[in-house]
Amino acid sequence: MGLAKRIIPCLDVDNGRVVKGVKFVEIRDAGDPVENARRYNLEGADELTFLDITASSDNRDTMVHVVEDVASEVFIPLTVGGGIREIADVRKMLNAGADKVGINTAAVFNPDFVKQAADKFGSQCIVVAVDAKRVSQPEEPNRWEIFTHGGRKRTGIDALEWVQRMDEYGAGEILLTSMDRDGTKQGFDNELTRAVSEAVKIPVIASGGVGTLQHMADGVLEGKADAVLAASIFHFGEYRISEVKAHMKSCGIEVRE
Amino acid sequence: MQTIAVIDYGMGNLRSVTKALEHVVSNNQRVILTSAQKEVAAADKVVFPGQGAARDCMRAIDDYELRDTIINVARNKPFLGICMGMQVLVHASEENGGTDCLSLFPGEVKYFGDHLVNTKGEKLKVPHMGWNQVQQTRPHPLWRGIKDNSRFYFVHSYYLETETADLETGHCHYGKSFTCAIAKDNVFAMQCHPEKSADAGLQLLTNFVQWDGQS
């Protein structure tokens, strides 16, 4: 027995409410963040990830209150991402009770920000969120690039080189989302996940595309992910965390029961 | 009114520790987050958390002029070290090219290494991050109500190696076996994060706030 593979529900929060966007377009309301967090904790979630998708910066402080409320009631690791652009944003979220922050776009535009944040607060609380999309043709060797703006803008940065650089810069973990799969329910891009997981020393969380219990298990078995993240299958009650764990266990994966 | 002081020396996320303690204290107890020598020295119980690198941690302890205070309270009050707050209690850490620590206990802190593998020969990630099992190597009041081999949340790249068998109270395995909890007299310290370890962690913190410091 040893370290368990983690199952992480992700909650997208818009103006203080949990929502789920499919490919970042259609947004459906899924309720109160604290209630959701409490329920996931009871069901055995190993961590929680909150992604602030609030468009207006005027409403950003709403997220701080959400984090404060959740951290007062739920005692498992809490990651907050979305709109983390400067050291002050990191400090604000950690002070509110987050254990880790997810840095995405800001890392692409200013990679040194990751270094500075890791130096200041420790690698353990810096998660670099990576949105990758396959750019190779079917007959070519696999190649993925980093995309920004919800998968719309190509950056020209090779995904594998990028994650290695982030590892060197002091990231504590990589949250890897396949923009090809996100919202499709076709399963993770396990080739991408495996390539990234084998390229870095730090843990990798697979994200984007889960539709079935087997998809979660495959992220670990085929993608070699250290943790698997999903949103919609949990929010709309399709599956409970406990069902995911039971299924993963039946596939020979070590989970926290 | 009993006071539980969480030592704030600018290292890491102390908010989580404070919130979890506030969740478990009884009506006649209060939790304070402080960097003041006097408040730490006057507290009934002390929690010493910590995150980040060993050298930064030791430097911060001195910048806040807390070294003597920490050593003193660790000798006579119920004292709980968490994560880096456990590591710096021993003699030295390999981190940052070698860092002298508080030397309250014998032991050394070592790096997991870049070539850590599991029993199947598969590469293991460093940091050791997530929920792993804690084997209770001897009984202790802080283990009360917690099943042996319960999972706690870990996040660390360095581990404690101590040759003093009577110091170890908890054991863990990640590529290699290591000491993940130590206890002596009024001190209990652990590598994992009880404040983030759901029910098992809250039980441990409950046991701590009720503990009289006798082992």
Short mmCIF file of C-alpha atoms in Angstrom, two decimals:
data_model
loop_
_atom_site.label_atom_id
_atom_site.label_comp_id
_atom_site.label_asym_id
_atom_site.label_seq_id
_atom_site.Cartn_x
_atom_site.Cartn_y
_atom_site.Cartn_z
CA MET A 1 0.00 0.00 0.00
CA GLY A 2 1.17 3.53 -0.58
CA LEU A 3 0.20 6.87 -2.01
CA ALA A 4 -3.37 7.00 -3.32
CA LYS A 5 -4.29 8.41 -6.72
CA ARG A 6 -6.37 11.52 -6.10
CA ILE A 7 -9.87 12.24 -7.36
CA ILE A 8 -10.53 15.96 -7.62
CA PRO A 9 -13.89 17.54 -8.43
CA CYS A 10 -13.52 20.91 -10.11
CA LEU A 11 -16.02 23.67 -9.52
CA ASP A 12 -16.24 26.56 -11.96
CA VAL A 13 -17.40 29.62 -10.07
CA ASP A 14 -18.99 32.62 -11.73
CA ASN A 15 -19.93 35.53 -9.45
CA GLY A 16 -19.99 33.25 -6.43
CA ARG A 17 -22.11 30.47 -7.99
CA VAL A 18 -20.94 27.07 -9.21
CA VAL A 19 -21.55 26.68 -12.94
CA LYS A 20 -20.42 24.29 -15.60
CA GLY A 21 -19.44 25.48 -19.02
CA VAL A 22 -19.23 22.99 -21.84
CA LYS A 23 -16.27 24.08 -23.96
CA PHE A 24 -16.52 27.38 -22.10
CA VAL A 25 -19.69 28.37 -23.94
CA GLU A 26 -22.91 27.02 -22.53
CA ILE A 27 -23.10 27.79 -18.84
CA ARG A 28 -25.42 25.91 -16.51
CA ASP A 29 -25.98 26.80 -12.87
CA ALA A 30 -24.97 24.03 -10.45
CA GLY A 31 -25.40 25.75 -7.10
CA ASP A 32 -23.79 27.05 -3.96
CA PRO A 33 -20.00 26.55 -3.64
CA VAL A 34 -19.99 25.76 0.08
CA GLU A 35 -22.80 23.22 -0.24
CA ASN A 36 -21.05 21.56 -3.18
CA ALA A 37 -17.72 21.49 -1.33
CA ARG A 38 -19.30 19.99 1.77
CA ARG A 39 -21.02 17.29 -0.25
CA TYR A 40 -17.86 16.36 -2.17
CA ASN A 41 -15.90 16.21 1.06
CA LEU A 42 -18.46 13.82 2.56
CA GLU A 43 -18.35 11.68 -0.55
CA GLY A 44 -14.58 11.34 -0.21
CA ALA A 45 -13.09 13.91 -2.60
CA ASP A 46 -9.33 14.02 -2.07
CA GLU A 47 -9.02 17.70 -2.93
CA LEU A 48 -11.17 20.45 -4.37
CA THR A 49 -10.37 22.80 -7.21
CA PHE A 50 -12.22 26.07 -7.70
CA LEU A 51 -11.86 27.90 -10.96
CA ASP A 52 -12.98 31.51 -10.93
CA ILE A 53 -14.48 32.26 -14.33
CA THR A 54 -15.96 35.61 -13.30
CA ALA A 55 -15.43 37.90 -16.24
CA SER A 56 -15.48 41.23 -14.47
CA SER A 57 -12.56 42.07 -12.22
CA ASP A 58 -14.98 44.12 -10.07
CA ASN A 59 -16.45 40.87 -8.83
CA ARG A 60 -13.18 39.09 -8.11
CA ASP A 61 -13.46 39.63 -4.36
CA THR A 62 -16.55 37.43 -4.41
CA MET A 63 -14.15 34.52 -4.93
CA VAL A 64 -12.13 35.47 -1.87
CA HIS A 65 -15.28 35.14 0.22
CA VAL A 66 -16.13 31.81 -1.39
CA VAL A 67 -12.67 30.50 -0.50
CA GLU A 68 -12.94 31.81 3.07
CA ASP A 69 -16.31 30.14 3.55
CA VAL A 70 -15.23 26.81 2.09
CA ALA A 71 -11.92 26.74 3.99
CA SER A 72 -13.75 27.24 7.30
CA GLU A 73 -15.81 24.12 6.79
CA VAL A 74 -13.96 21.69 4.59
CA PHE A 75 -10.58 20.38 5.67
CA ILE A 76 -9.05 18.91 2.55
CA PRO A 77 -6.65 20.64 0.15
CA LEU A 78 -8.19 23.49 -1.79
CA THR A 79 -6.83 24.87 -5.07
CA VAL A 80 -8.03 28.14 -6.55
CA GLY A 81 -7.38 29.20 -10.12
CA GLY A 82 -8.61 31.83 -12.54
CA GLY A 83 -7.34 35.39 -12.71
CA ILE A 84 -4.16 34.77 -10.71
CA ARG A 85 -1.85 37.30 -12.35
CA GLU A 86 0.41 38.74 -9.68
CA ILE A 87 2.01 37.93 -6.36
CA ALA A 88 -0.72 39.90 -4.58
CA ASP A 89 -3.38 37.61 -6.10
CA VAL A 90 -1.54 34.54 -4.82
CA ARG A 91 -1.21 36.02 -1.34
CA LYS A 92 -4.88 37.02 -1.27
CA MET A 93 -6.07 33.50 -2.09
CA LEU A 94 -3.67 31.80 0.32
CA ASN A 95 -4.73 34.19 3.07
CA ALA A 96 -8.35 33.41 2.34
CA GLY A 97 -7.61 29.74 3.04
CA ALA A 98 -6.58 28.26 -0.31
CA ASP A 99 -3.72 25.76 -0.10
CA LYS A 100 -2.65 26.06 -3.71
CA VAL A 101 -3.23 28.49 -6.55
CA GLY A 102 -3.50 27.62 -10.21
CA ILE A 103 -1.60 29.86 -12.60
CA ASN A 104 -2.49 29.60 -16.27
CA THR A 105 -2.41 32.52 -18.71
CA ALA A 106 -0.12 34.63 -16.54
CA ALA A 107 2.51 31.87 -16.70
CA VAL A 108 2.38 31.89 -20.50
CA PHE A 109 2.79 35.65 -20.73
CA ASN A 110 5.32 35.91 -17.93
CA PRO A 111 6.98 32.57 -17.06
CA ASP A 112 9.09 34.25 -14.36
CA PHE A 113 5.90 34.83 -12.41
CA VAL A 114 5.86 31.10 -11.65
CA LYS A 115 9.43 31.30 -10.39
CA GLN A 116 8.69 34.32 -8.22
CA ALA A 117 5.53 32.80 -6.78
CA ALA A 118 7.27 29.49 -6.02
CA ASP A 119 10.19 31.29 -4.37
CA LYS A 120 7.89 33.39 -2.27
CA PHE A 121 5.28 30.86 -1.17
CA GLY A 122 6.91 27.49 -1.84
CA SER A 123 6.45 25.09 -4.75
CA GLN A 124 3.84 23.13 -2.81
CA CYS A 125 1.24 25.83 -3.42
CA ILE A 126 1.94 26.61 -7.07
CA VAL A 127 -0.06 24.62 -9.62
CA VAL A 128 0.61 25.48 -13.23
CA ALA A 129 -2.53 24.95 -15.29
CA VAL A 130 -1.73 23.98 -18.86
CA ASP A 131 -4.27 24.04 -21.69
CA ALA A 132 -2.88 21.92 -24.51
CA LYS A 133 -4.22 21.03 -27.93
CA ARG A 134 -2.95 18.54 -30.45
CA VAL A 135 -1.40 20.32 -33.45
CA SER A 136 0.10 17.34 -35.29
CA GLN A 137 -1.68 15.68 -38.20
CA PRO A 138 -2.70 12.03 -37.73
CA GLU A 139 0.24 10.73 -39.78
CA GLU A 140 2.78 12.91 -37.93
CA PRO A 141 4.43 12.23 -34.55
CA ASN A 142 2.31 13.54 -31.67
CA ARG A 143 2.76 17.20 -30.91
CA TRP A 144 0.77 19.44 -28.60
CA GLU A 145 0.88 23.18 -28.13
CA ILE A 146 -0.17 25.52 -25.36
CA PHE A 147 -3.35 27.46 -26.08
CA THR A 148 -4.78 30.43 -24.23
CA HIS A 149 -8.18 32.14 -24.14
CA GLY A 150 -10.11 28.95 -23.49
CA GLY A 151 -8.40 27.12 -26.31
CA ARG A 152 -8.89 29.76 -28.98
CA LYS A 153 -5.40 31.24 -29.19
CA ARG A 154 -2.43 29.22 -30.31
CA THR A 155 0.86 30.27 -28.68
CA GLY A 156 3.39 28.22 -30.67
CA ILE A 157 4.78 26.84 -27.39
CA ASP A 158 5.41 23.09 -27.38
CA ALA A 159 3.50 21.54 -24.49
CA LEU A 160 6.22 19.10 -23.40
CA GLU A 161 8.95 21.73 -23.43
CA TRP A 162 6.63 24.03 -21.53
CA VAL A 163 5.85 21.63 -18.68
CA GLN A 164 9.54 20.82 -18.24
CA ARG A 165 10.28 24.50 -18.00
CA MET A 166 7.52 25.00 -15.43
CA ASP A 167 8.91 22.07 -13.43
CA GLU A 168 12.34 23.75 -13.44
CA TYR A 169 10.81 27.07 -12.45
CA GLY A 170 9.41 25.58 -9.28
CA ALA A 171 5.85 24.53 -10.10
CA GLY A 172 4.66 21.98 -7.54
CA GLU A 173 2.15 20.31 -9.81
CA ILE A 174 0.77 20.44 -13.36
CA LEU A 175 -2.97 20.63 -14.02
CA LEU A 176 -3.20 19.44 -17.60
CA THR A 177 -6.32 20.07 -19.65
CA SER A 178 -6.78 18.71 -23.13
CA MET A 179 -8.61 21.41 -25.05
CA ASP A 180 -9.53 18.81 -27.65
CA ARG A 181 -11.38 16.77 -25.06
CA ASP A 182 -12.68 19.33 -22.57
CA GLY A 183 -16.46 19.11 -22.40
CA THR A 184 -16.69 16.26 -24.91
CA LYS A 185 -17.15 13.31 -22.49
CA GLN A 186 -14.87 11.21 -24.71
CA GLY A 187 -12.22 10.67 -22.04
CA PHE A 188 -8.85 12.28 -21.33
CA ASP A 189 -6.26 12.60 -24.06
CA ASN A 190 -4.19 9.85 -22.47
CA GLU A 191 -1.35 10.13 -24.96
CA LEU A 192 -0.93 13.76 -23.97
CA THR A 193 -1.26 12.99 -20.26
CA ARG A 194 1.30 10.23 -20.41
CA ALA A 195 3.77 12.29 -22.42
CA VAL A 196 3.49 15.14 -19.90
CA SER A 197 3.63 12.87 -16.86
CA GLU A 198 6.79 11.22 -18.14
CA ALA A 199 8.37 14.56 -19.01
CA VAL A 200 8.26 16.04 -15.49
CA LYS A 201 9.31 15.13 -11.94
CA ILE A 202 6.23 16.69 -10.34
CA PRO A 203 2.69 15.27 -10.09
CA VAL A 204 0.28 15.68 -13.00
CA ILE A 205 -3.49 16.09 -12.72
CA ALA A 206 -5.36 14.95 -15.82
CA SER A 207 -8.35 17.06 -16.86
CA GLY A 208 -10.74 17.48 -19.74
CA GLY A 209 -13.15 15.02 -21.26
CA VAL A 210 -14.38 12.66 -18.56
CA GLY A 211 -17.72 11.05 -19.34
CA THR A 212 -17.53 7.60 -17.72
CA LEU A 213 -15.99 5.87 -14.71
CA GLN A 214 -13.59 4.02 -16.98
CA HIS A 215 -12.29 7.35 -18.31
CA MET A 216 -11.16 8.24 -14.79
CA ALA A 217 -9.35 4.92 -14.38
CA ASP A 218 -7.77 5.23 -17.83
CA GLY A 219 -6.27 8.59 -16.90
CA VAL A 220 -4.20 6.76 -14.31
CA LEU A 221 -3.64 3.44 -16.09
CA GLU A 222 -2.94 4.79 -19.58
CA GLY A 223 -2.20 8.45 -18.90
CA LYS A 224 0.00 7.78 -15.84
CA ALA A 225 -1.68 10.70 -14.09
CA ASP A 226 -1.16 11.18 -10.37
CA ALA A 227 -4.62 12.65 -9.97
CA VAL A 228 -7.76 12.91 -12.08
CA LEU A 229 -10.06 15.91 -12.22
CA ALA A 230 -13.60 16.16 -13.47
CA ALA A 231 -16.46 18.60 -13.21
CA SER A 232 -19.72 17.92 -14.95
CA ILE A 233 -20.02 14.20 -14.17
CA PHE A 234 -20.07 15.12 -10.49
CA HIS A 235 -22.13 18.30 -10.58
CA PHE A 236 -25.15 16.84 -12.25
CA GLY A 237 -25.15 13.71 -10.13
CA GLU A 238 -24.18 11.33 -12.94
CA TYR A 239 -21.57 9.76 -10.68
CA ARG A 240 -20.59 10.06 -7.06
CA ILE A 241 -16.97 10.33 -5.99
CA SER A 242 -17.44 7.06 -4.09
CA GLU A 243 -18.46 5.31 -7.32
CA VAL A 244 -15.35 6.61 -9.06
CA LYS A 245 -13.21 5.32 -6.21
CA ALA A 246 -14.90 1.91 -6.16
CA HIS A 247 -14.41 1.59 -9.91
CA MET A 248 -10.78 2.69 -9.82
CA LYS A 249 -10.12 0.27 -6.99
CA SER A 250 -11.63 -2.56 -9.04
CA CYS A 251 -9.12 -1.64 -11.77
CA GLY A 252 -6.26 -2.14 -9.31
CA ILE A 253 -5.69 1.56 -8.59
CA GLU A 254 -4.93 2.58 -5.03
CA VAL A 255 -7.46 5.11 -3.72
CA ARG A 256 -8.29 6.66 -0.35
CA GLU A 257 -11.39 4.95 1.02
CA MET B 1 -9.61 30.61 28.94
CA GLN B 2 -6.86 28.49 27.38
CA THR B 3 -4.81 29.89 24.52
CA ILE B 4 -3.45 27.87 21.63
CA ALA B 5 -0.82 29.85 19.76
CA VAL B 6 -0.05 29.15 16.12
CA ILE B 7 3.43 30.53 15.49
CA ASP B 8 3.43 32.92 12.54
CA TYR B 9 6.88 33.48 11.13
CA GLY B 10 5.78 34.26 7.60
CA MET B 11 6.19 30.73 6.24
CA GLY B 12 3.32 29.22 4.37
CA ASN B 13 -0.36 28.91 4.69
CA LEU B 14 -1.09 29.33 8.37
CA ARG B 15 -4.68 30.20 7.69
CA SER B 16 -5.55 26.55 7.09
CA VAL B 17 -3.99 25.46 10.37
CA THR B 18 -5.76 28.20 12.30
CA LYS B 19 -9.13 27.45 10.73
CA ALA B 20 -8.89 23.74 11.44
CA LEU B 21 -7.93 24.40 15.07
CA GLU B 22 -10.82 26.86 15.47
CA HIS B 23 -13.08 24.08 14.23
CA VAL B 24 -12.03 21.67 17.01
CA VAL B 25 -11.37 23.79 20.11
CA SER B 26 -13.74 23.74 23.05
CA ASN B 27 -15.61 26.76 24.41
CA ASN B 28 -12.91 27.63 26.92
CA GLN B 29 -10.15 27.68 24.32
CA ARG B 30 -9.12 30.27 21.78
CA VAL B 31 -6.69 30.13 18.87
CA ILE B 32 -4.29 32.96 18.13
CA LEU B 33 -1.95 33.40 15.19
CA THR B 34 1.06 35.28 16.46
CA SER B 35 4.69 36.15 15.87
CA ALA B 36 5.14 37.82 19.26
CA GLN B 37 7.59 36.09 21.64
CA LYS B 38 5.48 37.02 24.65
CA GLU B 39 2.26 35.59 23.25
CA VAL B 40 3.92 32.34 22.25
CA ALA B 41 5.61 32.05 25.64
CA ALA B 42 2.35 32.78 27.47
CA ALA B 43 0.21 30.33 25.46
CA ASP B 44 -1.00 27.07 26.98
CA LYS B 45 -0.31 25.06 23.85
CA VAL B 46 1.74 25.82 20.79
CA VAL B 47 1.41 24.80 17.15
CA PHE B 48 4.46 25.22 14.95
CA PRO B 49 3.59 24.91 11.26
CA GLY B 50 5.78 25.63 8.29
CA GLN B 51 6.12 25.32 4.55
CA GLY B 52 8.72 26.15 1.97
CA ALA B 53 12.46 25.57 2.12
CA ALA B 54 14.44 24.74 5.27
CA ARG B 55 16.90 27.60 4.94
CA ASP B 56 14.13 30.19 4.48
CA CYS B 57 12.34 28.71 7.45
CA MET B 58 15.36 28.90 9.74
CA ARG B 59 16.12 32.41 8.53
CA ALA B 60 12.53 33.49 9.20
CA ILE B 61 12.68 32.04 12.72
CA ASP B 62 15.71 34.22 13.40
CA ASP B 63 14.32 37.27 11.62
CA TYR B 64 11.29 37.07 13.88
CA GLU B 65 13.63 36.44 16.86
CA LEU B 66 11.69 33.32 17.75
CA ARG B 67 14.46 30.72 18.03
CA ASP B 68 14.81 30.76 21.83
CA THR B 69 11.07 31.05 22.33
CA ILE B 70 10.40 28.01 20.15
CA ILE B 71 13.10 25.96 21.88
CA ASN B 72 11.73 26.93 25.29
CA VAL B 73 8.10 26.15 24.60
CA ALA B 74 9.08 22.87 22.94
CA ARG B 75 10.60 21.89 26.30
CA ASN B 76 7.60 22.56 28.48
CA LYS B 77 4.23 22.95 26.71
CA PRO B 78 2.07 20.69 24.57
CA PHE B 79 3.71 21.36 21.22
CA LEU B 80 2.63 20.28 17.75
CA GLY B 81 5.01 20.59 14.80
CA ILE B 82 3.58 20.27 11.30
CA CYS B 83 5.50 19.61 8.04
CA MET B 84 8.51 21.97 8.01
CA GLY B 85 7.61 22.56 11.65
CA MET B 86 8.66 18.98 12.26
CA GLN B 87 11.72 18.97 10.01
CA VAL B 88 13.44 21.95 11.63
CA LEU B 89 13.19 20.39 15.10
CA VAL B 90 16.04 18.00 14.32
CA HIS B 91 19.73 18.54 13.90
CA ALA B 92 20.07 19.39 10.22
CA SER B 93 18.51 19.26 6.77
CA GLU B 94 20.14 18.39 3.47
CA GLU B 95 18.03 21.07 1.80
CA ASN B 96 19.68 24.19 0.31
CA GLY B 97 23.12 22.57 0.41
CA GLY B 98 22.84 21.82 4.13
CA THR B 99 20.89 23.77 6.73
CA ASP B 100 21.45 23.70 10.48
CA CYS B 101 18.18 23.32 12.31
CA LEU B 102 17.01 23.66 15.91
CA SER B 103 18.67 20.45 17.16
CA LEU B 104 15.96 19.63 19.67
CA PHE B 105 16.12 16.01 18.55
CA PRO B 106 18.66 13.79 16.82
CA GLY B 107 17.94 13.18 13.16
CA GLU B 108 18.55 14.45 9.67
CA VAL B 109 16.26 15.55 6.88
CA LYS B 110 17.09 14.11 3.45
CA TYR B 111 15.96 14.53 -0.16
CA PHE B 112 13.78 11.80 -1.70
CA GLY B 113 16.05 11.80 -4.73
CA ASP B 114 15.38 12.05 -8.44
CA HIS B 115 15.29 8.31 -8.99
CA LEU B 116 12.64 7.20 -6.56
CA VAL B 117 10.72 4.10 -7.72
CA ASN B 118 7.92 1.93 -6.34
CA THR B 119 8.04 -1.83 -5.84
CA LYS B 120 7.11 -2.33 -9.52
CA GLY B 121 10.07 -0.19 -10.58
CA GLU B 122 7.88 2.68 -11.76
CA LYS B 123 9.19 6.22 -11.33
CA LEU B 124 7.67 8.10 -8.40
CA LYS B 125 7.01 11.81 -8.49
CA VAL B 126 8.69 14.23 -6.11
CA PRO B 127 7.18 15.98 -4.18
CA HIS B 128 5.39 13.14 -2.41
CA MET B 129 1.96 14.72 -2.74
CA GLY B 130 -1.37 13.30 -1.68
CA TRP B 131 -2.91 10.85 0.76
CA ASN B 132 -0.66 8.18 2.17
CA GLN B 133 -1.03 5.74 5.04
CA VAL B 134 0.43 6.47 8.43
CA GLN B 135 1.43 3.45 10.42
CA GLN B 136 1.28 4.14 14.15
CA THR B 137 4.53 2.63 15.42
CA ARG B 138 3.64 3.13 19.07
CA PRO B 139 0.62 4.32 21.02
CA HIS B 140 0.29 8.02 21.74
CA PRO B 141 -2.57 10.16 23.09
CA LEU B 142 -2.67 12.02 19.76
CA TRP B 143 -3.50 8.81 17.88
CA ARG B 144 -6.60 8.26 20.02
CA GLY B 145 -9.66 7.47 17.89
CA ILE B 146 -7.57 7.25 14.68
CA LYS B 147 -7.33 3.85 13.04
CA ASP B 148 -3.85 2.54 12.35
CA ASN B 149 -2.84 3.07 8.71
CA SER B 150 -5.30 5.93 8.23
CA ARG B 151 -4.49 8.18 5.33
CA PHE B 152 -3.17 11.71 5.85
CA TYR B 153 -2.34 14.41 3.31
CA PHE B 154 1.36 14.85 2.55
CA VAL B 155 3.29 17.32 0.44
CA HIS B 156 7.07 17.26 0.77
CA SER B 157 10.29 16.51 -1.08
CA TYR B 158 12.45 15.92 1.99
CA TYR B 159 11.91 13.32 4.70
CA LEU B 160 13.11 12.73 8.22
CA GLU B 161 15.61 10.06 9.03
CA THR B 162 16.14 9.38 12.69
CA GLU B 163 18.15 6.58 14.19
CA THR B 164 16.56 7.08 17.59
CA ALA B 165 13.87 4.44 17.51
CA ASP B 166 12.03 5.73 20.58
CA LEU B 167 11.43 9.07 18.86
CA GLU B 168 9.35 7.64 16.03
CA THR B 169 5.62 7.33 16.54
CA GLY B 170 4.49 7.19 12.91
CA HIS B 171 5.88 5.63 9.78
CA CYS B 172 5.14 6.01 6.08
CA HIS B 173 6.31 4.49 2.83
CA TYR B 174 6.97 6.24 -0.48
CA GLY B 175 9.70 4.58 -2.48
CA LYS B 176 11.43 4.19 0.87
CA SER B 177 10.34 3.94 4.48
CA PHE B 178 10.55 7.10 6.50
CA THR B 179 9.56 8.55 9.84
CA CYS B 180 6.47 10.69 9.41
CA ALA B 181 5.66 11.40 13.06
CA ILE B 182 7.81 11.80 16.12
CA ALA B 183 6.96 12.29 19.78
CA LYS B 184 8.88 12.89 22.96
CA ASP B 185 7.47 14.14 26.26
CA ASN B 186 5.35 17.21 25.44
CA VAL B 187 6.25 17.34 21.75
CA PHE B 188 4.40 15.67 18.86
CA ALA B 189 5.38 16.49 15.30
CA MET B 190 4.34 15.14 11.94
CA GLN B 191 5.31 15.48 8.30
CA CYS B 192 1.75 15.32 7.02
CA HIS B 193 -0.89 18.02 7.33
CA PRO B 194 -3.60 17.21 9.89
CA GLU B 195 -5.35 20.46 8.98
CA LYS B 196 -5.91 19.09 5.47
CA SER B 197 -6.50 15.44 6.32
CA ALA B 198 -10.29 15.44 6.71
CA ASP B 199 -11.65 13.38 9.64
CA ALA B 200 -8.39 11.71 10.68
CA GLY B 201 -6.64 15.07 10.75
CA LEU B 202 -9.42 16.80 12.68
CA GLN B 203 -9.36 13.95 15.20
CA LEU B 204 -5.62 14.42 15.67
CA LEU B 205 -6.08 18.16 16.19
CA THR B 206 -8.92 17.49 18.63
CA ASN B 207 -6.63 15.16 20.54
CA PHE B 208 -3.96 17.84 20.57
CA VAL B 209 -6.16 20.62 21.93
CA GLN B 210 -7.26 18.22 24.69
CA TRP B 211 -3.75 16.92 25.39
CA ASP B 212 -1.99 17.62 28.69
CA GLY B 213 1.44 17.03 27.18
CA GLN B 214 2.03 13.67 28.87
CA SER B 215 2.96 10.86 26.48
#
